[in-house]
JSON list of C-alpha atoms in Angstrom, two decimals:
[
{"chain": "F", "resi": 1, "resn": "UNK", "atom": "CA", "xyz": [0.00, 0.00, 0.00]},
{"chain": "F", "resi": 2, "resn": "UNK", "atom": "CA", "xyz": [1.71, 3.14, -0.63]},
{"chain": "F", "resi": 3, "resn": "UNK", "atom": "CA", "xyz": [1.64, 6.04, 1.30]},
{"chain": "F", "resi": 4, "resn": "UNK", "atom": "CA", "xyz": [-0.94, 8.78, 0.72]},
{"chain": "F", "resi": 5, "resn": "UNK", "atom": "CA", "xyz": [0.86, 12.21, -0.08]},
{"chain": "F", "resi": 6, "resn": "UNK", "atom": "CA", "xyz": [-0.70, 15.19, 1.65]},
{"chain": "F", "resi": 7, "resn": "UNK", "atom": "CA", "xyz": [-0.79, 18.52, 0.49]},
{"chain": "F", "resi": 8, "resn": "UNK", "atom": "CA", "xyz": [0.36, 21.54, 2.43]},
{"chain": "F", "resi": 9, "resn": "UNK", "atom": "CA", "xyz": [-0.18, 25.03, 2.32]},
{"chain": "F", "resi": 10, "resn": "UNK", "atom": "CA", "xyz": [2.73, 27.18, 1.45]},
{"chain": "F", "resi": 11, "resn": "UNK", "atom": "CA", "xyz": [1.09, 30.26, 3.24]},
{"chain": "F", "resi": 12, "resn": "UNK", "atom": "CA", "xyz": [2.62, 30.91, 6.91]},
{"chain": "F", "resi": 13, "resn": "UNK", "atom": "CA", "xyz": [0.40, 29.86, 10.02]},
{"chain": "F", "resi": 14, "resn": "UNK", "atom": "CA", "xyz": [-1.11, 33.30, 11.67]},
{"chain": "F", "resi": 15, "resn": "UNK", "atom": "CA", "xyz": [1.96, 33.44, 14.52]},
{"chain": "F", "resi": 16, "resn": "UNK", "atom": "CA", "xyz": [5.65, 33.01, 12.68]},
{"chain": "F", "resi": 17, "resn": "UNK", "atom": "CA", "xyz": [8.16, 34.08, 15.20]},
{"chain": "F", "resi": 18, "resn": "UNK", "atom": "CA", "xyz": [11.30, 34.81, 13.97]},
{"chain": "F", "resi": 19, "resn": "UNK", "atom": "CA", "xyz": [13.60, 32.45, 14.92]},
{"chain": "F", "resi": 20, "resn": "UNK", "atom": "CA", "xyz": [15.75, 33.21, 17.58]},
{"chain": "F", "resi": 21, "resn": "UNK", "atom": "CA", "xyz": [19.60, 32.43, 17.61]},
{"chain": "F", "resi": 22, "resn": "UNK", "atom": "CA", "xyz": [21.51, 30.02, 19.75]},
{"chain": "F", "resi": 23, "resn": "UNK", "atom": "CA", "xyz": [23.13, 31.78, 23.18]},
{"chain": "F", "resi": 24, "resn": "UNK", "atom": "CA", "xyz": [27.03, 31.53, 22.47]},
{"chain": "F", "resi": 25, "resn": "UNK", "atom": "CA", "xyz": [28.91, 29.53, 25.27]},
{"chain": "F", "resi": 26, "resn": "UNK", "atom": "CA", "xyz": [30.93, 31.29, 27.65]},
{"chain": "F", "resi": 27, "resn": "UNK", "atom": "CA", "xyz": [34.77, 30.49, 27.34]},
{"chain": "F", "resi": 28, "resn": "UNK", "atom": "CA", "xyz": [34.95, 28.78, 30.66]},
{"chain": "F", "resi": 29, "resn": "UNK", "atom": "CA", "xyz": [32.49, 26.49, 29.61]},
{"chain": "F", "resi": 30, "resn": "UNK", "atom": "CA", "xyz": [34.29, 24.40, 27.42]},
{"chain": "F", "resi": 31, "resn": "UNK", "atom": "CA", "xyz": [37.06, 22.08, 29.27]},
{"chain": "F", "resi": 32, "resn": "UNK", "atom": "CA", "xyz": [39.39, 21.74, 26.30]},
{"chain": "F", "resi": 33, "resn": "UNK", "atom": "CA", "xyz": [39.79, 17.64, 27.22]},
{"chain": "F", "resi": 34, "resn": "UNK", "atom": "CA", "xyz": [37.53, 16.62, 23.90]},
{"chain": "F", "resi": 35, "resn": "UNK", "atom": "CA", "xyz": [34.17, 15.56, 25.14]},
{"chain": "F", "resi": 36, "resn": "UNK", "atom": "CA", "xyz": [32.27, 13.41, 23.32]},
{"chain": "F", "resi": 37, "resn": "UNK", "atom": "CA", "xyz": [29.20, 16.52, 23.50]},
{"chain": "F", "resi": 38, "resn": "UNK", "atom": "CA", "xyz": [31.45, 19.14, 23.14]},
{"chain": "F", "resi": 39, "resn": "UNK", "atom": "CA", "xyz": [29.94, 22.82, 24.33]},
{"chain": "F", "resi": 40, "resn": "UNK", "atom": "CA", "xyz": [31.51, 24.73, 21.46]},
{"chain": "F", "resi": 41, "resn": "UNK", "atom": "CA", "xyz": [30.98, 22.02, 18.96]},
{"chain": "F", "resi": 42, "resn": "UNK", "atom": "CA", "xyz": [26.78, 21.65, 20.01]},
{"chain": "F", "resi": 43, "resn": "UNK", "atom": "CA", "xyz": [26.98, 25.53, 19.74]},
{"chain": "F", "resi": 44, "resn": "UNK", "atom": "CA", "xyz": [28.01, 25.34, 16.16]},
{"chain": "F", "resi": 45, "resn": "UNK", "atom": "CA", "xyz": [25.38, 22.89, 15.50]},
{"chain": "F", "resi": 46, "resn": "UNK", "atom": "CA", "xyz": [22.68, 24.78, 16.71]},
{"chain": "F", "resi": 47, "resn": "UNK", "atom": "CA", "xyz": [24.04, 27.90, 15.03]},
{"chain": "F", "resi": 48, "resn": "UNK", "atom": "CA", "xyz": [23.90, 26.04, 11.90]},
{"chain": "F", "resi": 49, "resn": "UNK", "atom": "CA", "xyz": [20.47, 25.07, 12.37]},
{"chain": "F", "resi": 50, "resn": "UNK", "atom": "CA", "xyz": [19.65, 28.41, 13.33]},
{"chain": "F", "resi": 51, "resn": "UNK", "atom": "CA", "xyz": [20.61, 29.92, 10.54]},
{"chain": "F", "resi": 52, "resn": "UNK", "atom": "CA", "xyz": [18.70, 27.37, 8.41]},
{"chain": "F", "resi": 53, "resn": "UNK", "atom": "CA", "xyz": [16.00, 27.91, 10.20]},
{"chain": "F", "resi": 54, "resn": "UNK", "atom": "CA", "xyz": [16.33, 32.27, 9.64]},
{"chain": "F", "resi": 55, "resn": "UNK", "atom": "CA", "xyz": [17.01, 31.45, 5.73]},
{"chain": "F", "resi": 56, "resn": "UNK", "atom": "CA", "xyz": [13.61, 29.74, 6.02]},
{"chain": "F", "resi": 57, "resn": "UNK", "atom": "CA", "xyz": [11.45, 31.99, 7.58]},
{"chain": "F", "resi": 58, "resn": "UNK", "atom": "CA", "xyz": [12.54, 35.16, 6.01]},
{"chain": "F", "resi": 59, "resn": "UNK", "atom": "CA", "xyz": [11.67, 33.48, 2.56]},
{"chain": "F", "resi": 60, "resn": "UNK", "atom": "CA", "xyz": [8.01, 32.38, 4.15]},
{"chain": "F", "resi": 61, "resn": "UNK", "atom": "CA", "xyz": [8.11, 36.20, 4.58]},
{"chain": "F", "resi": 62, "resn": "UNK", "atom": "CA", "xyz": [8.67, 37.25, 1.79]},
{"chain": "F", "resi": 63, "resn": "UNK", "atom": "CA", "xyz": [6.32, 34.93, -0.07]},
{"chain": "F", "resi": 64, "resn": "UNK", "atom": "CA", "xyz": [3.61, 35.91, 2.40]},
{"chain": "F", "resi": 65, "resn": "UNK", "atom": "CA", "xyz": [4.18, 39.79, 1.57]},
{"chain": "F", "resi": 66, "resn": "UNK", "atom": "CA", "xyz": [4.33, 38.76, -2.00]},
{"chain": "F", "resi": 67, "resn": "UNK", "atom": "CA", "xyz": [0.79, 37.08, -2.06]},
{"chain": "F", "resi": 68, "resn": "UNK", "atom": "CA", "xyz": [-0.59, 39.58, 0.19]},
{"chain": "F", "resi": 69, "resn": "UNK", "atom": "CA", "xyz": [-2.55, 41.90, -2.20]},
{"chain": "F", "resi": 70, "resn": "UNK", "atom": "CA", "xyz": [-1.47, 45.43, -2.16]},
{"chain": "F", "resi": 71, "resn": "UNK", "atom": "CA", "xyz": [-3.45, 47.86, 0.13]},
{"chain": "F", "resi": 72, "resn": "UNK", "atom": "CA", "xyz": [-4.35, 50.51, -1.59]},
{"chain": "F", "resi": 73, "resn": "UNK", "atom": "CA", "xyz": [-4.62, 54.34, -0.27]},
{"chain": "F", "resi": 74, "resn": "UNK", "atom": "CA", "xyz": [-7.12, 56.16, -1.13]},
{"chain": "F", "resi": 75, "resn": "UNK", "atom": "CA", "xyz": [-7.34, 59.95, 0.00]},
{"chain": "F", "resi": 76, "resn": "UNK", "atom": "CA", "xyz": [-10.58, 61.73, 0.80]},
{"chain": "F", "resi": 77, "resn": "UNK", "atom": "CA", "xyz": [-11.09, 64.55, -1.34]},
{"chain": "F", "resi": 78, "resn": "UNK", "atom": "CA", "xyz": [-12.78, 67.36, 0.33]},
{"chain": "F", "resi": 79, "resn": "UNK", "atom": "CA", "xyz": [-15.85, 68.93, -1.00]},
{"chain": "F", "resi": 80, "resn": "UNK", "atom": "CA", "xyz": [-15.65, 71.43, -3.66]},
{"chain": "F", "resi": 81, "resn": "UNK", "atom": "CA", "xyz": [-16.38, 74.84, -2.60]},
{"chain": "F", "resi": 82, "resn": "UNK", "atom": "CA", "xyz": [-19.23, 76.25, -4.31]}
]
């Protein structure tokens, strides 16, 4: 049986924080004797992922500005003086 493919909407849900970077490790936090789950290396990870993560939510952005329809402004005219 194969799998059913589901199709998903392209526009951003209502509430699309930005996402927020990793906080950088202090330097006494790393002990320097190569652990296996290094501080500084699990910071670069998530920094990575971060920025991923940014790359992909400014382009939702954009695309949701992009399909937004323009507003447009319209100026009341006063009445004509007679």
């Amino acid at each position: 049986m194969q799998p059913t493919s589901t199709t998903m909407s392209t526009a951003p849900p209502p509430h699309d924080p930005q996402p927020q970077p990793p906080i950088k490790p202090g330097n006494d936090e790393c002990c320097h004797s190569g652990c296996t789950f290094c501080v500084l290396e699990m910071y670069q990870e998530d920094l990575a992922a971060y920025e991923d993560a940014l790359r992909a939510w400014q382009q939702r952005q954009a695309n949701a500005a992009a399909a937004a329809p323009a507003k447009a402004v319209s100026k009341r005219r006063k009445p004509a003086l007679p």
